Coordinates of C-alpha atoms in Angstrom, one line a residue:
X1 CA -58.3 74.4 26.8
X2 CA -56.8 71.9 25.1
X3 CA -57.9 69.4 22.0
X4 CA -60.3 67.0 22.9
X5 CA -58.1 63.8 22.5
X6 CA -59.8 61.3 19.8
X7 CA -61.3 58.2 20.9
X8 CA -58.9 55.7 20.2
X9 CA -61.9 52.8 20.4
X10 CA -62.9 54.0 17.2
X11 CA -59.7 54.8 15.6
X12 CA -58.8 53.4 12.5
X13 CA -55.1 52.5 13.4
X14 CA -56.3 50.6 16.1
X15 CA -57.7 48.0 13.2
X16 CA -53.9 47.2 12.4
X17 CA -52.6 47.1 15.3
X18 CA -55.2 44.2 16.3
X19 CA -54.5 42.6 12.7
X20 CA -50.9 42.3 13.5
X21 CA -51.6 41.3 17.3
X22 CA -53.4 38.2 15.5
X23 CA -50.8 37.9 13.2
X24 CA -47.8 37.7 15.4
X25 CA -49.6 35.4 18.0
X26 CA -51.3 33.0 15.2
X27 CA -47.8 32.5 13.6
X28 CA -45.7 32.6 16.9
X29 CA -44.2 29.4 16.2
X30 CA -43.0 30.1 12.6
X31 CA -42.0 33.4 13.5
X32 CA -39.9 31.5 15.9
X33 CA -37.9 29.4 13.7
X34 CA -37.2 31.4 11.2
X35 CA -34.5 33.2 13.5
X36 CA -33.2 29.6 14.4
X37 CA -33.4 27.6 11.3
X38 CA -31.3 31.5 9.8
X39 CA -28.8 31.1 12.2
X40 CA -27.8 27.4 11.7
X41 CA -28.1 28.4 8.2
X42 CA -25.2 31.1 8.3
X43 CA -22.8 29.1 10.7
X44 CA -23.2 26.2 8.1
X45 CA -22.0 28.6 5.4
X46 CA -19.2 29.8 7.4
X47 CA -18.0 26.6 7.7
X48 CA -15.2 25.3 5.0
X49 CA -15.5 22.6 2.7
X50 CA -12.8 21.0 4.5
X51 CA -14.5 21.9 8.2
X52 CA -17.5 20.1 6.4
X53 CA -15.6 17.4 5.9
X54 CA -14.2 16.4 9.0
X55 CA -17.5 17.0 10.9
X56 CA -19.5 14.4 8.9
X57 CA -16.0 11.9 9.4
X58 CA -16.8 12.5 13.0
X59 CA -19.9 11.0 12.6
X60 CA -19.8 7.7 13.7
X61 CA -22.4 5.3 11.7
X62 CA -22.8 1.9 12.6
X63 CA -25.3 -1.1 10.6
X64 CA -27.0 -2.1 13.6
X65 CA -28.2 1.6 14.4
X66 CA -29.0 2.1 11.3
X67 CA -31.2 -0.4 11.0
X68 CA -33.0 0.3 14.6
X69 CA -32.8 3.6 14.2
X70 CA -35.1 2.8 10.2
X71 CA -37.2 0.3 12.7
X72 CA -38.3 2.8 14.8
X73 CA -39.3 5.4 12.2
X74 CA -41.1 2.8 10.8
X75 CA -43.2 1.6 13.9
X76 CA -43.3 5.5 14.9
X77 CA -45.6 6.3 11.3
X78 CA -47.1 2.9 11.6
X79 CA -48.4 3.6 14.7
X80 CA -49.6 7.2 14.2
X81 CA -51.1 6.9 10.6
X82 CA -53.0 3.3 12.5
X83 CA -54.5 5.7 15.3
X84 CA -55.1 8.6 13.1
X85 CA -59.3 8.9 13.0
X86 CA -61.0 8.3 9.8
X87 CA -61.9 11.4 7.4
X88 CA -65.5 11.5 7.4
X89 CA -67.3 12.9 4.1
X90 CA -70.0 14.1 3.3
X91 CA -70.4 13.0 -0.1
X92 CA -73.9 15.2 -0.8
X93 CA -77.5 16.0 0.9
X94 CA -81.1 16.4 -0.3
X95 CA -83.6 18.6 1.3
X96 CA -87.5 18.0 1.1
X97 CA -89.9 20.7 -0.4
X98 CA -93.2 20.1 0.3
X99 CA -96.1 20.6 -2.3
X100 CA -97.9 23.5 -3.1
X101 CA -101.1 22.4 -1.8
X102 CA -99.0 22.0 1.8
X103 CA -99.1 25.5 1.6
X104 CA -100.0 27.2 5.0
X105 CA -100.8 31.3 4.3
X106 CA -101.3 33.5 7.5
X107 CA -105.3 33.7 6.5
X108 CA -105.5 30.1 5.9
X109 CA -103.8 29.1 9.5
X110 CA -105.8 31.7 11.4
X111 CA -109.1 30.9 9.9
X112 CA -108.2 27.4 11.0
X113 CA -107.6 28.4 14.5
X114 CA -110.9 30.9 14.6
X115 CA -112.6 27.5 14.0
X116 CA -110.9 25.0 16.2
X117 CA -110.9 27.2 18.9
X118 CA -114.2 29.3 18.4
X119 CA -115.2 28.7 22.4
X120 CA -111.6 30.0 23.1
X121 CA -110.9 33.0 21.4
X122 CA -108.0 34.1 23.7
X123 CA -106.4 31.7 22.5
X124 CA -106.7 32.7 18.9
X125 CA -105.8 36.1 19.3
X126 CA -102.6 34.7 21.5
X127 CA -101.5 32.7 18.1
X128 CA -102.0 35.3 15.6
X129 CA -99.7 37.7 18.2
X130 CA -97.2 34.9 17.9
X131 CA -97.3 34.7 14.4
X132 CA -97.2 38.3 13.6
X133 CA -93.3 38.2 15.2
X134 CA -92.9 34.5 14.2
X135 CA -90.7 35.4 11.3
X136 CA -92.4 32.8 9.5
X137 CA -93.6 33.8 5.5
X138 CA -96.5 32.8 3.5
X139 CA -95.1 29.5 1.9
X140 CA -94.7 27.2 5.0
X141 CA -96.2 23.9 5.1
X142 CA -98.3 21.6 7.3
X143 CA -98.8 17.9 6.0
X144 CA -102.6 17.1 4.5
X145 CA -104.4 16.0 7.7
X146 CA -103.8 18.9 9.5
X147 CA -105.5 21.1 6.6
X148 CA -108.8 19.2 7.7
X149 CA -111.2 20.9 10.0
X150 CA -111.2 19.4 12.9
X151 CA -107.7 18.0 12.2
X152 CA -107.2 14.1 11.3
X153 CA -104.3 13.2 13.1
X154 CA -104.7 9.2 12.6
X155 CA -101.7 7.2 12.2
X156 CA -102.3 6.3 8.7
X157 CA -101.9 9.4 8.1
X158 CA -98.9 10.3 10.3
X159 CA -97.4 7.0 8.6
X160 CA -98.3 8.7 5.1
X161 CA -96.8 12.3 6.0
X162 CA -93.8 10.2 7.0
X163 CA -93.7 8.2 3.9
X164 CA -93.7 11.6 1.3
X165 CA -90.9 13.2 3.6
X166 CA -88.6 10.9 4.0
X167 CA -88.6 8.9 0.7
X168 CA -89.1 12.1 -1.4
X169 CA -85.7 13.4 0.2
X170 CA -83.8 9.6 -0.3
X171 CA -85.0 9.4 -3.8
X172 CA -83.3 12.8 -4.7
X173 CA -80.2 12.0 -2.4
X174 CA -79.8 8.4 -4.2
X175 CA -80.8 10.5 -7.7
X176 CA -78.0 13.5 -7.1
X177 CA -75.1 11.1 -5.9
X178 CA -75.9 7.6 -8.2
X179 CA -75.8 5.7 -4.7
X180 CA -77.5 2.4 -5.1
X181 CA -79.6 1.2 -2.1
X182 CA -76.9 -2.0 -1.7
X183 CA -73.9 0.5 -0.9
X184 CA -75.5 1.3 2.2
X185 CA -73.8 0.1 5.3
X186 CA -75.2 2.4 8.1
X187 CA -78.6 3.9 8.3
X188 CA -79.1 6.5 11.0
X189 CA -82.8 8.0 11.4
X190 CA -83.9 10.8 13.5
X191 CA -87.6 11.9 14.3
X192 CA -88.2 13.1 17.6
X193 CA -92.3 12.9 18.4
X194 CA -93.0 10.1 15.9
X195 CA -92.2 6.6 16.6
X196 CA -94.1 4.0 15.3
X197 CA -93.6 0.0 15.4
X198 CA -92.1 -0.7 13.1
X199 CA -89.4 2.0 13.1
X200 CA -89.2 4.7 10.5
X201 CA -85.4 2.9 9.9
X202 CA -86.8 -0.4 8.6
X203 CA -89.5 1.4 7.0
X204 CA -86.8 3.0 4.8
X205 CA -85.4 -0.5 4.7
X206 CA -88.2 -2.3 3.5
X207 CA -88.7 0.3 0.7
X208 CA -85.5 0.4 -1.0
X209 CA -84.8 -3.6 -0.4
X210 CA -81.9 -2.5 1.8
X211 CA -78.9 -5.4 2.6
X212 CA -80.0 -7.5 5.7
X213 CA -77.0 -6.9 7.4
X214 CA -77.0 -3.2 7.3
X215 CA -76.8 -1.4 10.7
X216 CA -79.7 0.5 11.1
X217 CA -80.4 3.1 14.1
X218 CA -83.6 5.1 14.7
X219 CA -83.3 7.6 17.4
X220 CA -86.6 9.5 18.8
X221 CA -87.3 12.2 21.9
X222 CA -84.1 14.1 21.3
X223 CA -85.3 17.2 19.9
X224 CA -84.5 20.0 17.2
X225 CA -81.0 19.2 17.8
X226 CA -80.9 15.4 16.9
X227 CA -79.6 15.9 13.7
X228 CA -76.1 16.6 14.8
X229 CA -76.5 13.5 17.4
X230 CA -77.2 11.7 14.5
X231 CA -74.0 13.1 12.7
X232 CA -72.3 11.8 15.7
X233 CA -73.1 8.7 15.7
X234 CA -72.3 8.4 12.0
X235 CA -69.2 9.3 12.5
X236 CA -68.3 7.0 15.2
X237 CA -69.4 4.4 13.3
X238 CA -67.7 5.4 10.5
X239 CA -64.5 5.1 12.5
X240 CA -64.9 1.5 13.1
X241 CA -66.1 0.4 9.9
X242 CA -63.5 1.1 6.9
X243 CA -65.0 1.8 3.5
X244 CA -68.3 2.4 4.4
X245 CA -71.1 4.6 3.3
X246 CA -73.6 5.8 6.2
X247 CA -77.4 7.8 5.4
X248 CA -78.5 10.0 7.9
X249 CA -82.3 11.2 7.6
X250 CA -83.7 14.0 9.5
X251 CA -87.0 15.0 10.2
X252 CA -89.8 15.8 12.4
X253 CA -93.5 14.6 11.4
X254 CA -96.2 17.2 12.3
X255 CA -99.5 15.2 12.0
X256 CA -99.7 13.1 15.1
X257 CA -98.4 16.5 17.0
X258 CA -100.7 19.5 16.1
X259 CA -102.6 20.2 19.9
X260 CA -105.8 21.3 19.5
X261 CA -106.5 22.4 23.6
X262 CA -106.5 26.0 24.9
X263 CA -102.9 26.1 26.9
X264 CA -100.9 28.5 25.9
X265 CA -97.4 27.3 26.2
X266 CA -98.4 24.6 23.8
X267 CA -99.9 26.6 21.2
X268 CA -96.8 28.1 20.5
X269 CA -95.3 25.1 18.6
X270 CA -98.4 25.0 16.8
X271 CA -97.0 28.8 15.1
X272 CA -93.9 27.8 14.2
X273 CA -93.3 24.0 13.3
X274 CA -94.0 23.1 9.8
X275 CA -92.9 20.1 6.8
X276 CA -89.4 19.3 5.9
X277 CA -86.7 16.5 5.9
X278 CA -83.3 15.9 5.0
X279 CA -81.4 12.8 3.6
X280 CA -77.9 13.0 4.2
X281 CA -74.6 10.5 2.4
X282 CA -71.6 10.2 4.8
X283 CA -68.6 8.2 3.4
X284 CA -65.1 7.2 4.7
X285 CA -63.9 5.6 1.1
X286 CA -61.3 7.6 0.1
X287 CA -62.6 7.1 -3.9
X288 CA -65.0 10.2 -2.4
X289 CA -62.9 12.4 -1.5
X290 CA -62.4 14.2 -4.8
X291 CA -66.7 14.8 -5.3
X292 CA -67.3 15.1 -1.4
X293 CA -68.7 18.6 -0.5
X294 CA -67.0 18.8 3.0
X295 CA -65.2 17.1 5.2
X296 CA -66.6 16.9 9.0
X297 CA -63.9 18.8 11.5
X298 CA -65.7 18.4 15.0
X299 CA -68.8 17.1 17.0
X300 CA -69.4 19.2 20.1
X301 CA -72.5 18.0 22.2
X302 CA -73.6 19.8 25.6
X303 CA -76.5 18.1 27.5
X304 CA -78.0 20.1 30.7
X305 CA -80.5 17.9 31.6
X306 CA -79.4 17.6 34.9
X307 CA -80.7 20.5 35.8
X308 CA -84.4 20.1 36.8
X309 CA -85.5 23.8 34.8
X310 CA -83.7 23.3 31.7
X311 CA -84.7 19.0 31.5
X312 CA -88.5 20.7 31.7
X313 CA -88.4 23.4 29.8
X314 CA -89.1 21.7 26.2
X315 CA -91.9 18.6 27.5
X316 CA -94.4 16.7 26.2
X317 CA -97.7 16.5 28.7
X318 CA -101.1 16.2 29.0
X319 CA -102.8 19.7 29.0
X320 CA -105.8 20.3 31.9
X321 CA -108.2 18.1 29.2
X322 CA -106.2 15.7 28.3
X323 CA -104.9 16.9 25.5
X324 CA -101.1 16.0 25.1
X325 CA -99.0 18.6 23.5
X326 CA -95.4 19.9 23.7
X327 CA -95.3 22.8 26.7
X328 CA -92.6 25.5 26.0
X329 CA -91.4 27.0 29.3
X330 CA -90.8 30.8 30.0
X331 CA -87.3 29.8 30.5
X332 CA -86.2 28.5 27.5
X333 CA -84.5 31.6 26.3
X334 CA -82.2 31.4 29.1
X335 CA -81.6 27.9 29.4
X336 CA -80.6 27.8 25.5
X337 CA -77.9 30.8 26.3
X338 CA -76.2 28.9 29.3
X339 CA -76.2 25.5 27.0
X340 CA -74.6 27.6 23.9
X341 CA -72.2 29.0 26.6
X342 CA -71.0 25.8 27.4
X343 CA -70.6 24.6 23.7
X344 CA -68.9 27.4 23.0
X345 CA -66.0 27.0 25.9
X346 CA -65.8 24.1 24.7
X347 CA -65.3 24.2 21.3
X348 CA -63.5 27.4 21.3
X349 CA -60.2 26.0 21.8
X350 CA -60.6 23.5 18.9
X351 CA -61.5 26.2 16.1
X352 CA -60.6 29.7 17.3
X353 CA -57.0 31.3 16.6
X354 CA -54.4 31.4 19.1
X355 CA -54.9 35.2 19.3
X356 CA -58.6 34.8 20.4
X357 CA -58.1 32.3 22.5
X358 CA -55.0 34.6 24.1
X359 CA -57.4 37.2 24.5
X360 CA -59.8 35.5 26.3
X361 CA -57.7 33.5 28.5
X362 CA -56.6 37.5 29.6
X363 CA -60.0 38.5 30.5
X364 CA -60.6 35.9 32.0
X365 CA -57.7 36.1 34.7
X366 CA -58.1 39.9 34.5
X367 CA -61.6 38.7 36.2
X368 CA -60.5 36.1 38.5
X369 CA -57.7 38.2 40.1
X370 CA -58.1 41.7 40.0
X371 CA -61.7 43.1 39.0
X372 CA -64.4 40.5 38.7
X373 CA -66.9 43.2 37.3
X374 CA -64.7 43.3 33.8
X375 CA -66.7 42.6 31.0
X376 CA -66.1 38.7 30.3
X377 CA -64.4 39.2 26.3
X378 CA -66.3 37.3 23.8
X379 CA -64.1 35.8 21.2
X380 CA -64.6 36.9 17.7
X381 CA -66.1 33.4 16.4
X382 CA -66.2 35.4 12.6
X383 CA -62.7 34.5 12.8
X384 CA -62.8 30.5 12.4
X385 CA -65.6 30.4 10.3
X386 CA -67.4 31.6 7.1
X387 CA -70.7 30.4 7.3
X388 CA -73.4 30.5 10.4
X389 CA -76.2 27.8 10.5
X390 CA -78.2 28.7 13.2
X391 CA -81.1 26.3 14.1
X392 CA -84.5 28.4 12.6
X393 CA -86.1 27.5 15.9
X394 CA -88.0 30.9 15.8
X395 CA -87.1 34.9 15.4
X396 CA -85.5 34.9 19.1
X397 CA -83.1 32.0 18.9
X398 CA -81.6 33.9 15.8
X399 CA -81.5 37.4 17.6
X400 CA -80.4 36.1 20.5
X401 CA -77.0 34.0 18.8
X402 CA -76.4 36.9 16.7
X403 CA -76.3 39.5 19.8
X404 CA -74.3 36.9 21.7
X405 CA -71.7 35.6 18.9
X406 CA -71.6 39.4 17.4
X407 CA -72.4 38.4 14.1
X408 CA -73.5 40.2 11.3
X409 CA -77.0 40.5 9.5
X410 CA -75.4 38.3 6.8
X411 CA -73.8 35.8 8.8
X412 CA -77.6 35.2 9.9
X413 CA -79.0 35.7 6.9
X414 CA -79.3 31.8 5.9
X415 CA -81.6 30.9 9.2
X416 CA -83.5 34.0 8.9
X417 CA -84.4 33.0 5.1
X418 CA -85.3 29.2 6.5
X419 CA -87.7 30.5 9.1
X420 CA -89.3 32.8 6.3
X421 CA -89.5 30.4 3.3
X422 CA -89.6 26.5 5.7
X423 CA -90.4 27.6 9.1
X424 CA -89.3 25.4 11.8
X425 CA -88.3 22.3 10.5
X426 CA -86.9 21.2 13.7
X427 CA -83.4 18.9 12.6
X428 CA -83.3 19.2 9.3
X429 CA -83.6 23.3 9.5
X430 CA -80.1 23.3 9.3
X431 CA -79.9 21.7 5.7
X432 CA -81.8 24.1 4.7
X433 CA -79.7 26.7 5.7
X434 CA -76.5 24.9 3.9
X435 CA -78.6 24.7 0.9
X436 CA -79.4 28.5 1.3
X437 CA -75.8 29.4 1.1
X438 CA -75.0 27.0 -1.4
X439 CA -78.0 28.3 -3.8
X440 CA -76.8 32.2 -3.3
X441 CA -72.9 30.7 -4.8
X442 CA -71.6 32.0 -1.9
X443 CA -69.7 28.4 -0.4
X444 CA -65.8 28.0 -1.6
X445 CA -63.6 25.1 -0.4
X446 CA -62.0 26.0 2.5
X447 CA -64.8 27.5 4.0
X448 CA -65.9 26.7 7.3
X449 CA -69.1 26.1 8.5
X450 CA -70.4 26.0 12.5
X451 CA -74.3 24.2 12.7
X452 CA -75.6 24.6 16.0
X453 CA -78.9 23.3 17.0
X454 CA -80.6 23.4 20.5
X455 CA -83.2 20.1 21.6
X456 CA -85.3 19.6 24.3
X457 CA -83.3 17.9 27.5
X458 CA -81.8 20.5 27.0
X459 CA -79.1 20.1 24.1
X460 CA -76.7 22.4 22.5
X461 CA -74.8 20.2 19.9
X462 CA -72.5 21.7 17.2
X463 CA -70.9 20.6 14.1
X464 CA -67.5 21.7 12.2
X465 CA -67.9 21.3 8.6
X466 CA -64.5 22.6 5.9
X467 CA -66.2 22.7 2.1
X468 CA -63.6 20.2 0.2
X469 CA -64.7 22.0 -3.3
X470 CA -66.0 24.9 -4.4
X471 CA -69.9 24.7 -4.2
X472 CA -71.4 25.1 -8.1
X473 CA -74.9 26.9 -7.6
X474 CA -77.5 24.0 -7.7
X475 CA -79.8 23.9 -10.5
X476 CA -82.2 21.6 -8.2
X477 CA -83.3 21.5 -4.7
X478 CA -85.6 23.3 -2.6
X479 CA -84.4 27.1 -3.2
X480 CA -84.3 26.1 -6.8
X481 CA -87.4 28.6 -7.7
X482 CA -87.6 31.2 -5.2
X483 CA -83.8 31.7 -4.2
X484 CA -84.0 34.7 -6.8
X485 CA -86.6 36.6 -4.4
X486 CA -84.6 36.1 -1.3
X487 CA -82.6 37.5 1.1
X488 CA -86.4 39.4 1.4
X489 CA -87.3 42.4 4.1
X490 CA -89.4 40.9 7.8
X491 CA -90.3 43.1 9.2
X492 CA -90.7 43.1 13.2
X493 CA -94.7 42.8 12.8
X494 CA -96.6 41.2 10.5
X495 CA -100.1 43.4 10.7
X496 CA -103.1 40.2 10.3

């Protein structure tokens, strides 16, 4: 019989010949002209000094094409550097970390629920399933009133949890980058389920005396993934208004939205949605460019909400009582991968290699024409970038992205850590996650970071960040005194 040939999907040679594949089809165009520009090169050289001569005597110059010939280079750079978009900045960030008396353990949460819910205990032993494979650890937060038994969710107090988030997190982002409240220009708040008259934005105005022209935006109902919206929007604004600095705070307040009824699908959120907030300083100066922390690439948004199924699957109701809470539908696994499937198509072509993209664009004709039961090639998304930030959403969102997008353990490793030490912290989870990275030393400049965040409507937005410096581990923040302890071991079940 003869040797059992090796398999060649695991042999090692294989590894180079895909590294060169990338190579040669990333660097197709230089390896192009090389040839070119070294042949003009040699017939120059053959040529004589008196050859050389003659041929630039032949050369007929005249003043008046000269001069429309320097016109039209001018208008040409004119033009483009006029229409080239603004760089965006992002100067620096500040995350909130709640106090220790926030603090939520597993025994303190259930013992809540046993009483809350003491004529329902089906519904108690359904929460402490969830929270077993939640993900979540034993320093998560829920604001003061909810700590109350029955819960006070008044809206003092929603105003109050409010107040601690969001002017905690400004007072550090004003502290770490000297802003003063005057350079303002743009104010951009997010908060999805709490939105009080006035607005959280000119409650922010009216505590730091902010200028009474400032624009000011306060967006509500958009979900988890209304922090990159709110990027967005920065952005464009920054595009239109030179030498400006723009705030973006991100948040979701928990008091007004804690559901106290029996249904199910609305007890989940209950499990995993806990305290936090993040104060963002965008900038277009260019006197910010040396200190900025990264430079924004891309803003990819994806709304499916014309589809009945995924507009319902995230959706705040009345429950059989009266009771209004947020009902998660069985389908939200499902309606989050096709969303992330169409952010990704779309912003594949703007970060991935040419060789990915090559490789895809392959498959996918490989599909259309001769075999449509090939398997569809994922592109290798490791490639165009170094950092993950997966919105913490819960355990499955993370397992599901990293099956998907084949990354690794550490690629995932920074929303894995924010579920465990924050929980859910709807928009501002991804900050979080940046800090994360940025406390373990590991961000350099030139890396690039992907934030993706799923919302109810349904939304998948992304954002393209490049780190402008190398990141110097923080001495301050939220992972200040525990970053030590972590990456830490969760296991699958969490025996209560």
């Amino acid at each position: 019989m003869p040797p059992i040939l090796p398999d060649f999907s695991n042999s090692v040679k294989l590894k180079y010949v895909k590294l060169g594949y990338q190579y040669l089809v990333n660097h197709i165009i230089t390896l192009t002209l090389i040839p070119i520009m070294a042949g003009i090169l040699i017939e120059v050289l053959r040529l004589g000094p008196s050859e050389i001569a003659n041929l630039w005597r032949s050369l007929h110059f005249d003043l008046v094409q000269i001069l429309c010939s320097a016109f039209l280079i001018i208008f040409v750079a004119t033009v483009y550097f006029m229409s080239k978009p603004r760089t965006v900045f992002l100067v620096d960030y500040a995350c909130y970390k709640p106090p220790v008396t926030c603090r939520v353990p597993f025994s303190t949460f259930m013992e809540h629920s046993r009483l809350i819910l003491k004529n329902n205990p089906k519904s108690v032993e359904f929460q402490m399933r969830i929270l077993e494979r939640s993900g979540l650890g034993e320093e998560t937060c829920l604001p003061p009133a909810i700590h109350y038994i029955p819960p006070t969710p008044t809206m003092e107090a929603a105003r109050g949890e409010a107040e601690l988030v969001i002017f905690s997190a400004m007072d550090s982002l004003l502290s770490k980058t000297g802003l003063k409240p005057k350079d303002i220009d743009i104010l951009i708040v997010n908060c999805s389920l709490f939105s009080p008259t006035p607005s959280l934005s000119a409650m922010v105005i009216n505590k730091y005396k902010l200028r009474s022209n400032i624009k000011s935006f306060n967006l509500s109902g958009m979900g988890c993934s209304a922090g990159v919206i709110s990027i967005d929007l920065a952005r464009d604004l920054l595009q239109v208004h030179p030498n400006s600095n723009a705030v973006v705070i991100s948040t979701e307040i928990i008091t007004p939205n804690y559901y106290q009824g029996n249904e199910r699908a609305m007890l989940l959120p209950n499990c995993l949605f806990r305290m936090g907030g993040a104060a963002i300083l965008l900038s277009n100066r260019r006197s910010e460019r040396r200190r900025a922390k990264y430079r924004l690439v891309h803003v990819v948004r994806t709304h499916k909400g014309a589809d009945d199924k995924a507009y319902r699957c995230v959706f705040e109701e009345e429950d059989k009582e009266g009771k209004v809470g947020i009902s998660l539908s069985k389908d939200l696994m499902a309606i989050a991968g096709e969303a992330l499937k169409s952010n990704i198509t779309t912003i594949g072509p703007l970060v991935l290699p040419a060789s990915e993209q090559l490789l895809f664009l392959m498959t996918l004709i490989g599909r259309k024409i001769f075999n449509p039961k090939w398997k569809p090639y994922i592109p290798d998304f490791k490639q165009a970038f170094e950092h993950f930030c997966i919105h913490a959403g819960g355990r499955a969102v993370i397992d599901e992205l990293q099956k998907n997008l084949q990354l690794s353990a550490e690629h995932c490793e920074a929303s894995r850590m924010t579920l465990h030490r924050f929980g859910n912290t709807s928009s501002s989870s991804l900050w979080y996650e940046l800090g994360y990275i940025e406390a373990k030393g590991r961000m350099k400049k030139g890396d690039r970071i992907w934030q993706i965040a799923f919302g109810s409507g349904f939304k998948c937005n992304s954002a393209v960040w490049k780190c402008n410096r190398t990141i110097k581990t923080p001495s301050d923040g939220p992972w200040a005194d525990c970053i030590d302890r972590y990456p830490v071991h969760i296991p699958e079940v969490v025996k209560l």
